[in-house]
Backbone as XML, in Angstrom:
<?xml version="1.0"?>
<chain id="A" units="angstrom">
  <residue number="1" name="UNK">
    <atom name="N" x="-53.336" y="86.317" z="-89.888"/>
    <atom name="CA" x="-52.967" y="86.948" z="-91.017"/>
    <atom name="C" x="-51.488" y="86.992" z="-91.431"/>
  </residue>
  <residue number="2" name="UNK">
    <atom name="N" x="-51.251" y="86.916" z="-92.671"/>
    <atom name="CA" x="-49.777" y="86.784" z="-93.079"/>
    <atom name="C" x="-49.292" y="88.191" z="-93.223"/>
  </residue>
  <residue number="3" name="UNK">
    <atom name="N" x="-49.831" y="89.319" z="-93.377"/>
    <atom name="CA" x="-49.325" y="90.579" z="-93.503"/>
    <atom name="C" x="-49.161" y="91.285" z="-92.065"/>
  </residue>
  <residue number="4" name="UNK">
    <atom name="N" x="-48.123" y="91.623" z="-91.595"/>
    <atom name="CA" x="-48.133" y="92.296" z="-90.264"/>
    <atom name="C" x="-47.854" y="93.771" z="-90.561"/>
  </residue>
  <residue number="5" name="UNK">
    <atom name="N" x="-48.675" y="94.768" z="-89.719"/>
    <atom name="CA" x="-48.505" y="96.052" z="-89.869"/>
    <atom name="C" x="-47.605" y="96.695" z="-88.726"/>
  </residue>
  <residue number="6" name="UNK">
    <atom name="N" x="-46.549" y="97.237" z="-89.010"/>
    <atom name="CA" x="-45.678" y="97.793" z="-87.956"/>
    <atom name="C" x="-45.631" y="99.268" z="-87.956"/>
  </residue>
  <residue number="7" name="UNK">
    <atom name="N" x="-46.852" y="99.812" z="-88.155"/>
    <atom name="CA" x="-46.923" y="101.255" z="-88.220"/>
    <atom name="C" x="-46.553" y="101.823" z="-86.846"/>
  </residue>
  <residue number="8" name="UNK">
    <atom name="N" x="-47.000" y="101.248" z="-85.832"/>
    <atom name="CA" x="-46.856" y="101.631" z="-84.539"/>
    <atom name="C" x="-45.285" y="101.780" z="-83.989"/>
  </residue>
  <residue number="9" name="UNK">
    <atom name="N" x="-44.462" y="100.733" z="-84.574"/>
    <atom name="CA" x="-42.952" y="100.643" z="-84.475"/>
    <atom name="C" x="-42.303" y="101.889" z="-85.136"/>
  </residue>
  <residue number="10" name="UNK">
    <atom name="N" x="-42.850" y="102.173" z="-86.529"/>
    <atom name="CA" x="-42.152" y="103.482" z="-87.147"/>
    <atom name="C" x="-42.760" y="104.574" z="-86.457"/>
  </residue>
  <residue number="11" name="UNK">
    <atom name="N" x="-44.015" y="104.858" z="-85.857"/>
    <atom name="CA" x="-44.317" y="105.856" z="-85.117"/>
    <atom name="C" x="-43.448" y="106.209" z="-84.134"/>
  </residue>
  <residue number="12" name="UNK">
    <atom name="N" x="-43.136" y="105.250" z="-83.307"/>
    <atom name="CA" x="-42.306" y="105.332" z="-81.986"/>
    <atom name="C" x="-40.850" y="105.665" z="-82.536"/>
  </residue>
  <residue number="13" name="UNK">
    <atom name="N" x="-40.341" y="105.111" z="-83.581"/>
    <atom name="CA" x="-39.088" y="105.475" z="-83.914"/>
    <atom name="C" x="-39.022" y="106.945" z="-84.317"/>
  </residue>
  <residue number="14" name="UNK">
    <atom name="N" x="-40.002" y="107.486" z="-84.914"/>
    <atom name="CA" x="-40.018" y="108.847" z="-85.469"/>
    <atom name="C" x="-40.726" y="109.800" z="-84.318"/>
  </residue>
  <residue number="15" name="UNK">
    <atom name="N" x="-40.869" y="109.274" z="-83.160"/>
    <atom name="CA" x="-41.403" y="110.305" z="-82.112"/>
    <atom name="C" x="-42.801" y="110.789" z="-82.500"/>
  </residue>
  <residue number="16" name="UNK">
    <atom name="N" x="-43.766" y="110.103" z="-83.187"/>
    <atom name="CA" x="-44.755" y="110.973" z="-83.865"/>
    <atom name="C" x="-46.117" y="110.153" z="-83.250"/>
  </residue>
  <residue number="17" name="UNK">
    <atom name="N" x="-47.103" y="110.917" z="-82.900"/>
    <atom name="CA" x="-48.345" y="110.415" z="-82.600"/>
    <atom name="C" x="-49.194" y="109.987" z="-83.808"/>
  </residue>
  <residue number="18" name="UNK">
    <atom name="N" x="-50.106" y="109.161" z="-83.652"/>
    <atom name="CA" x="-51.108" y="108.662" z="-84.553"/>
    <atom name="C" x="-51.958" y="109.929" z="-85.231"/>
  </residue>
  <residue number="19" name="UNK">
    <atom name="N" x="-52.349" y="110.581" z="-84.197"/>
    <atom name="CA" x="-53.236" y="111.990" z="-84.727"/>
    <atom name="C" x="-52.333" y="112.829" z="-85.692"/>
  </residue>
  <residue number="20" name="UNK">
    <atom name="N" x="-51.211" y="113.078" z="-85.332"/>
    <atom name="CA" x="-50.130" y="113.851" z="-86.174"/>
    <atom name="C" x="-50.008" y="113.392" z="-87.491"/>
  </residue>
  <residue number="21" name="UNK">
    <atom name="N" x="-49.748" y="112.055" z="-87.569"/>
    <atom name="CA" x="-49.637" y="111.339" z="-88.893"/>
    <atom name="C" x="-50.857" y="111.534" z="-89.646"/>
  </residue>
  <residue number="22" name="UNK">
    <atom name="N" x="-52.120" y="111.218" z="-88.969"/>
    <atom name="CA" x="-53.378" y="111.289" z="-89.583"/>
    <atom name="C" x="-53.519" y="112.780" z="-90.323"/>
  </residue>
  <residue number="23" name="UNK">
    <atom name="N" x="-53.153" y="113.613" z="-89.455"/>
    <atom name="CA" x="-53.404" y="114.984" z="-90.220"/>
    <atom name="C" x="-52.361" y="115.274" z="-91.261"/>
  </residue>
  <residue number="24" name="UNK">
    <atom name="N" x="-51.229" y="114.707" z="-91.227"/>
    <atom name="CA" x="-50.166" y="115.070" z="-92.187"/>
    <atom name="C" x="-50.503" y="114.180" z="-93.482"/>
  </residue>
  <residue number="25" name="UNK">
    <atom name="N" x="-51.112" y="112.938" z="-93.202"/>
    <atom name="CA" x="-51.554" y="112.020" z="-94.508"/>
    <atom name="C" x="-52.869" y="112.651" z="-95.070"/>
  </residue>
  <residue number="26" name="UNK">
    <atom name="N" x="-53.763" y="113.037" z="-94.132"/>
    <atom name="CA" x="-54.913" y="113.447" z="-94.791"/>
    <atom name="C" x="-55.979" y="112.427" z="-94.642"/>
  </residue>
  <residue number="27" name="UNK">
    <atom name="N" x="-56.059" y="111.630" z="-93.648"/>
    <atom name="CA" x="-57.100" y="110.585" z="-93.376"/>
    <atom name="C" x="-57.398" y="110.732" z="-91.938"/>
  </residue>
  <residue number="28" name="UNK">
    <atom name="N" x="-58.555" y="110.103" z="-91.593"/>
    <atom name="CA" x="-59.007" y="110.300" z="-90.160"/>
    <atom name="C" x="-58.173" y="109.530" z="-89.235"/>
  </residue>
  <residue number="29" name="UNK">
    <atom name="N" x="-58.085" y="109.864" z="-88.032"/>
    <atom name="CA" x="-57.395" y="109.103" z="-87.000"/>
    <atom name="C" x="-57.851" y="107.661" z="-86.925"/>
  </residue>
  <residue number="30" name="UNK">
    <atom name="N" x="-59.176" y="107.425" z="-87.058"/>
    <atom name="CA" x="-59.969" y="106.147" z="-87.084"/>
    <atom name="C" x="-59.423" y="105.298" z="-87.940"/>
  </residue>
  <residue number="31" name="UNK">
    <atom name="N" x="-59.389" y="105.751" z="-89.378"/>
    <atom name="CA" x="-58.896" y="104.980" z="-90.285"/>
    <atom name="C" x="-57.560" y="104.621" z="-90.305"/>
  </residue>
  <residue number="32" name="UNK">
    <atom name="N" x="-56.667" y="105.391" z="-89.835"/>
    <atom name="CA" x="-55.266" y="105.334" z="-89.682"/>
    <atom name="C" x="-55.055" y="104.097" z="-88.393"/>
  </residue>
  <residue number="33" name="UNK">
    <atom name="N" x="-56.048" y="104.140" z="-87.493"/>
    <atom name="CA" x="-56.133" y="103.265" z="-86.411"/>
    <atom name="C" x="-56.339" y="101.881" z="-86.982"/>
  </residue>
  <residue number="34" name="UNK">
    <atom name="N" x="-57.291" y="101.804" z="-87.829"/>
    <atom name="CA" x="-57.808" y="100.387" z="-88.335"/>
    <atom name="C" x="-56.521" y="99.825" z="-89.053"/>
  </residue>
  <residue number="35" name="UNK">
    <atom name="N" x="-55.884" y="100.754" z="-89.892"/>
    <atom name="CA" x="-54.566" y="100.239" z="-90.595"/>
    <atom name="C" x="-53.554" y="99.788" z="-89.469"/>
  </residue>
  <residue number="36" name="UNK">
    <atom name="N" x="-53.393" y="100.574" z="-88.509"/>
    <atom name="CA" x="-52.280" y="100.234" z="-87.604"/>
    <atom name="C" x="-52.615" y="98.922" z="-86.615"/>
  </residue>
  <residue number="37" name="UNK">
    <atom name="N" x="-53.826" y="98.683" z="-86.558"/>
    <atom name="CA" x="-54.112" y="97.495" z="-85.734"/>
    <atom name="C" x="-54.210" y="96.163" z="-86.657"/>
  </residue>
  <residue number="38" name="UNK">
    <atom name="N" x="-54.028" y="96.347" z="-87.920"/>
    <atom name="CA" x="-54.180" y="95.294" z="-88.712"/>
    <atom name="C" x="-55.523" y="94.716" z="-89.191"/>
  </residue>
  <residue number="39" name="UNK">
    <atom name="N" x="-56.574" y="95.544" z="-88.873"/>
    <atom name="CA" x="-57.854" y="95.097" z="-89.180"/>
    <atom name="C" x="-58.369" y="95.802" z="-90.632"/>
  </residue>
  <residue number="40" name="UNK">
    <atom name="N" x="-57.497" y="96.571" z="-91.314"/>
    <atom name="CA" x="-57.772" y="96.908" z="-92.695"/>
    <atom name="C" x="-57.769" y="95.818" z="-93.699"/>
  </residue>
  <residue number="41" name="UNK">
    <atom name="N" x="-58.682" y="95.939" z="-94.720"/>
    <atom name="CA" x="-58.743" y="94.971" z="-95.776"/>
    <atom name="C" x="-58.054" y="95.437" z="-96.906"/>
  </residue>
  <residue number="42" name="UNK">
    <atom name="N" x="-57.793" y="96.716" z="-97.020"/>
    <atom name="CA" x="-56.912" y="97.275" z="-98.090"/>
    <atom name="C" x="-56.257" y="98.565" z="-97.743"/>
  </residue>
  <residue number="43" name="UNK">
    <atom name="N" x="-55.347" y="99.096" z="-98.473"/>
    <atom name="CA" x="-54.715" y="100.387" z="-98.178"/>
    <atom name="C" x="-54.358" y="100.907" z="-99.483"/>
  </residue>
  <residue number="44" name="UNK">
    <atom name="N" x="-54.839" y="102.241" z="-99.847"/>
    <atom name="CA" x="-54.458" y="102.689" z="-101.170"/>
    <atom name="C" x="-52.913" y="103.177" z="-101.286"/>
  </residue>
  <residue number="45" name="UNK">
    <atom name="N" x="-52.427" y="102.965" z="-102.427"/>
    <atom name="CA" x="-51.157" y="103.233" z="-102.605"/>
    <atom name="C" x="-50.942" y="104.749" z="-102.507"/>
  </residue>
  <residue number="46" name="UNK">
    <atom name="N" x="-51.889" y="105.665" z="-102.605"/>
    <atom name="CA" x="-51.688" y="106.958" z="-102.282"/>
    <atom name="C" x="-51.518" y="107.229" z="-100.843"/>
  </residue>
  <residue number="47" name="UNK">
    <atom name="N" x="-52.313" y="106.429" z="-99.917"/>
    <atom name="CA" x="-52.211" y="106.506" z="-98.605"/>
    <atom name="C" x="-50.861" y="106.042" z="-98.073"/>
  </residue>
  <residue number="48" name="UNK">
    <atom name="N" x="-50.406" y="104.952" z="-98.662"/>
    <atom name="CA" x="-49.026" y="104.288" z="-98.275"/>
    <atom name="C" x="-48.009" y="105.326" z="-98.700"/>
  </residue>
  <residue number="49" name="UNK">
    <atom name="N" x="-48.082" y="105.911" z="-99.855"/>
    <atom name="CA" x="-47.065" y="106.830" z="-100.277"/>
    <atom name="C" x="-46.896" y="107.938" z="-99.350"/>
  </residue>
  <residue number="50" name="UNK">
    <atom name="N" x="-48.095" y="108.519" z="-98.761"/>
    <atom name="CA" x="-48.210" y="109.719" z="-97.880"/>
    <atom name="C" x="-47.612" y="109.347" z="-96.652"/>
  </residue>
  <residue number="51" name="UNK">
    <atom name="N" x="-47.935" y="108.257" z="-96.128"/>
    <atom name="CA" x="-47.314" y="107.526" z="-94.808"/>
    <atom name="C" x="-45.854" y="107.494" z="-95.061"/>
  </residue>
  <residue number="52" name="UNK">
    <atom name="N" x="-45.419" y="106.984" z="-96.000"/>
    <atom name="CA" x="-43.975" y="106.896" z="-96.226"/>
    <atom name="C" x="-43.219" y="108.133" z="-96.471"/>
  </residue>
  <residue number="53" name="UNK">
    <atom name="N" x="-43.727" y="109.203" z="-97.105"/>
    <atom name="CA" x="-43.276" y="110.437" z="-97.338"/>
    <atom name="C" x="-43.147" y="111.108" z="-95.904"/>
  </residue>
  <residue number="54" name="UNK">
    <atom name="N" x="-44.229" y="110.984" z="-94.928"/>
    <atom name="CA" x="-44.289" y="111.754" z="-93.836"/>
    <atom name="C" x="-43.239" y="111.059" z="-92.717"/>
  </residue>
  <residue number="55" name="UNK">
    <atom name="N" x="-43.273" y="109.800" z="-92.842"/>
    <atom name="CA" x="-42.437" y="109.058" z="-91.767"/>
    <atom name="C" x="-40.966" y="108.856" z="-92.286"/>
  </residue>
  <residue number="56" name="UNK">
    <atom name="N" x="-40.792" y="109.159" z="-93.568"/>
    <atom name="CA" x="-39.374" y="109.055" z="-94.347"/>
    <atom name="C" x="-38.909" y="107.669" z="-94.160"/>
  </residue>
  <residue number="57" name="UNK">
    <atom name="N" x="-39.802" y="106.749" z="-94.702"/>
    <atom name="CA" x="-39.505" y="105.209" z="-94.620"/>
    <atom name="C" x="-39.922" y="104.622" z="-96.008"/>
  </residue>
  <residue number="58" name="UNK">
    <atom name="N" x="-39.620" y="103.343" z="-95.983"/>
    <atom name="CA" x="-40.056" y="102.415" z="-97.205"/>
    <atom name="C" x="-41.233" y="101.724" z="-96.877"/>
  </residue>
  <residue number="59" name="UNK">
    <atom name="N" x="-42.027" y="101.164" z="-97.780"/>
    <atom name="CA" x="-43.150" y="100.417" z="-97.326"/>
    <atom name="C" x="-42.845" y="99.093" z="-96.621"/>
  </residue>
  <residue number="60" name="UNK">
    <atom name="N" x="-41.730" y="98.651" z="-96.953"/>
    <atom name="CA" x="-41.154" y="97.480" z="-96.298"/>
    <atom name="C" x="-40.894" y="97.591" z="-94.783"/>
  </residue>
  <residue number="61" name="UNK">
    <atom name="N" x="-40.737" y="99.073" z="-94.368"/>
    <atom name="CA" x="-40.616" y="99.235" z="-92.891"/>
    <atom name="C" x="-41.874" y="99.246" z="-92.251"/>
  </residue>
  <residue number="62" name="UNK">
    <atom name="N" x="-43.034" y="99.334" z="-92.794"/>
    <atom name="CA" x="-44.362" y="99.099" z="-92.267"/>
    <atom name="C" x="-45.150" y="97.900" z="-92.462"/>
  </residue>
  <residue number="63" name="UNK">
    <atom name="N" x="-44.803" y="97.322" z="-93.661"/>
    <atom name="CA" x="-45.571" y="96.036" z="-93.952"/>
    <atom name="C" x="-44.612" y="94.972" z="-94.134"/>
  </residue>
  <residue number="64" name="UNK">
    <atom name="N" x="-44.819" y="93.862" z="-93.435"/>
    <atom name="CA" x="-44.038" y="92.654" z="-93.245"/>
    <atom name="C" x="-44.874" y="91.422" z="-93.765"/>
  </residue>
  <residue number="65" name="UNK">
    <atom name="N" x="-44.413" y="90.581" z="-94.299"/>
    <atom name="CA" x="-44.983" y="89.280" z="-94.579"/>
    <atom name="C" x="-44.379" y="88.183" z="-93.736"/>
  </residue>
  <residue number="66" name="UNK">
    <atom name="N" x="-45.318" y="87.437" z="-93.133"/>
    <atom name="CA" x="-45.088" y="86.383" z="-92.313"/>
    <atom name="C" x="-45.856" y="84.967" z="-92.679"/>
  </residue>
  <residue number="67" name="UNK">
    <atom name="N" x="-45.298" y="83.981" z="-92.917"/>
    <atom name="CA" x="-46.072" y="82.868" z="-93.337"/>
    <atom name="C" x="-46.859" y="82.376" z="-92.127"/>
  </residue>
  <residue number="68" name="UNK">
    <atom name="N" x="-48.093" y="81.808" z="-92.340"/>
    <atom name="CA" x="-48.963" y="81.023" z="-91.461"/>
    <atom name="C" x="-48.492" y="79.706" z="-91.233"/>
  </residue>
  <residue number="69" name="UNK">
    <atom name="N" x="-48.106" y="79.545" z="-89.979"/>
    <atom name="CA" x="-47.664" y="78.321" z="-89.445"/>
    <atom name="C" x="-48.552" y="77.572" z="-88.337"/>
  </residue>
</chain>
C-alpha cells in the first residue's frame, strides 16, 4: 500500500495509549486499531481532525505517502 499510517509513532511520542486516544476521539479501540494497522479502507475527516487535535499534530505526521517499487 502506498499510504503508510504512523499513528503508533505519534502515540509513542505523546506517551498515550490507543484506548485513551479512542476514548478522546470517540471511536472504538477496535476501529482505531484497524486504522493504526493500515487495514482501514477510509478515514473520516472528522475522525482525522479529532485525532490531530488530541495528539496536537498535523495529518502529515500520521499519514505518509510512499511509492510502490
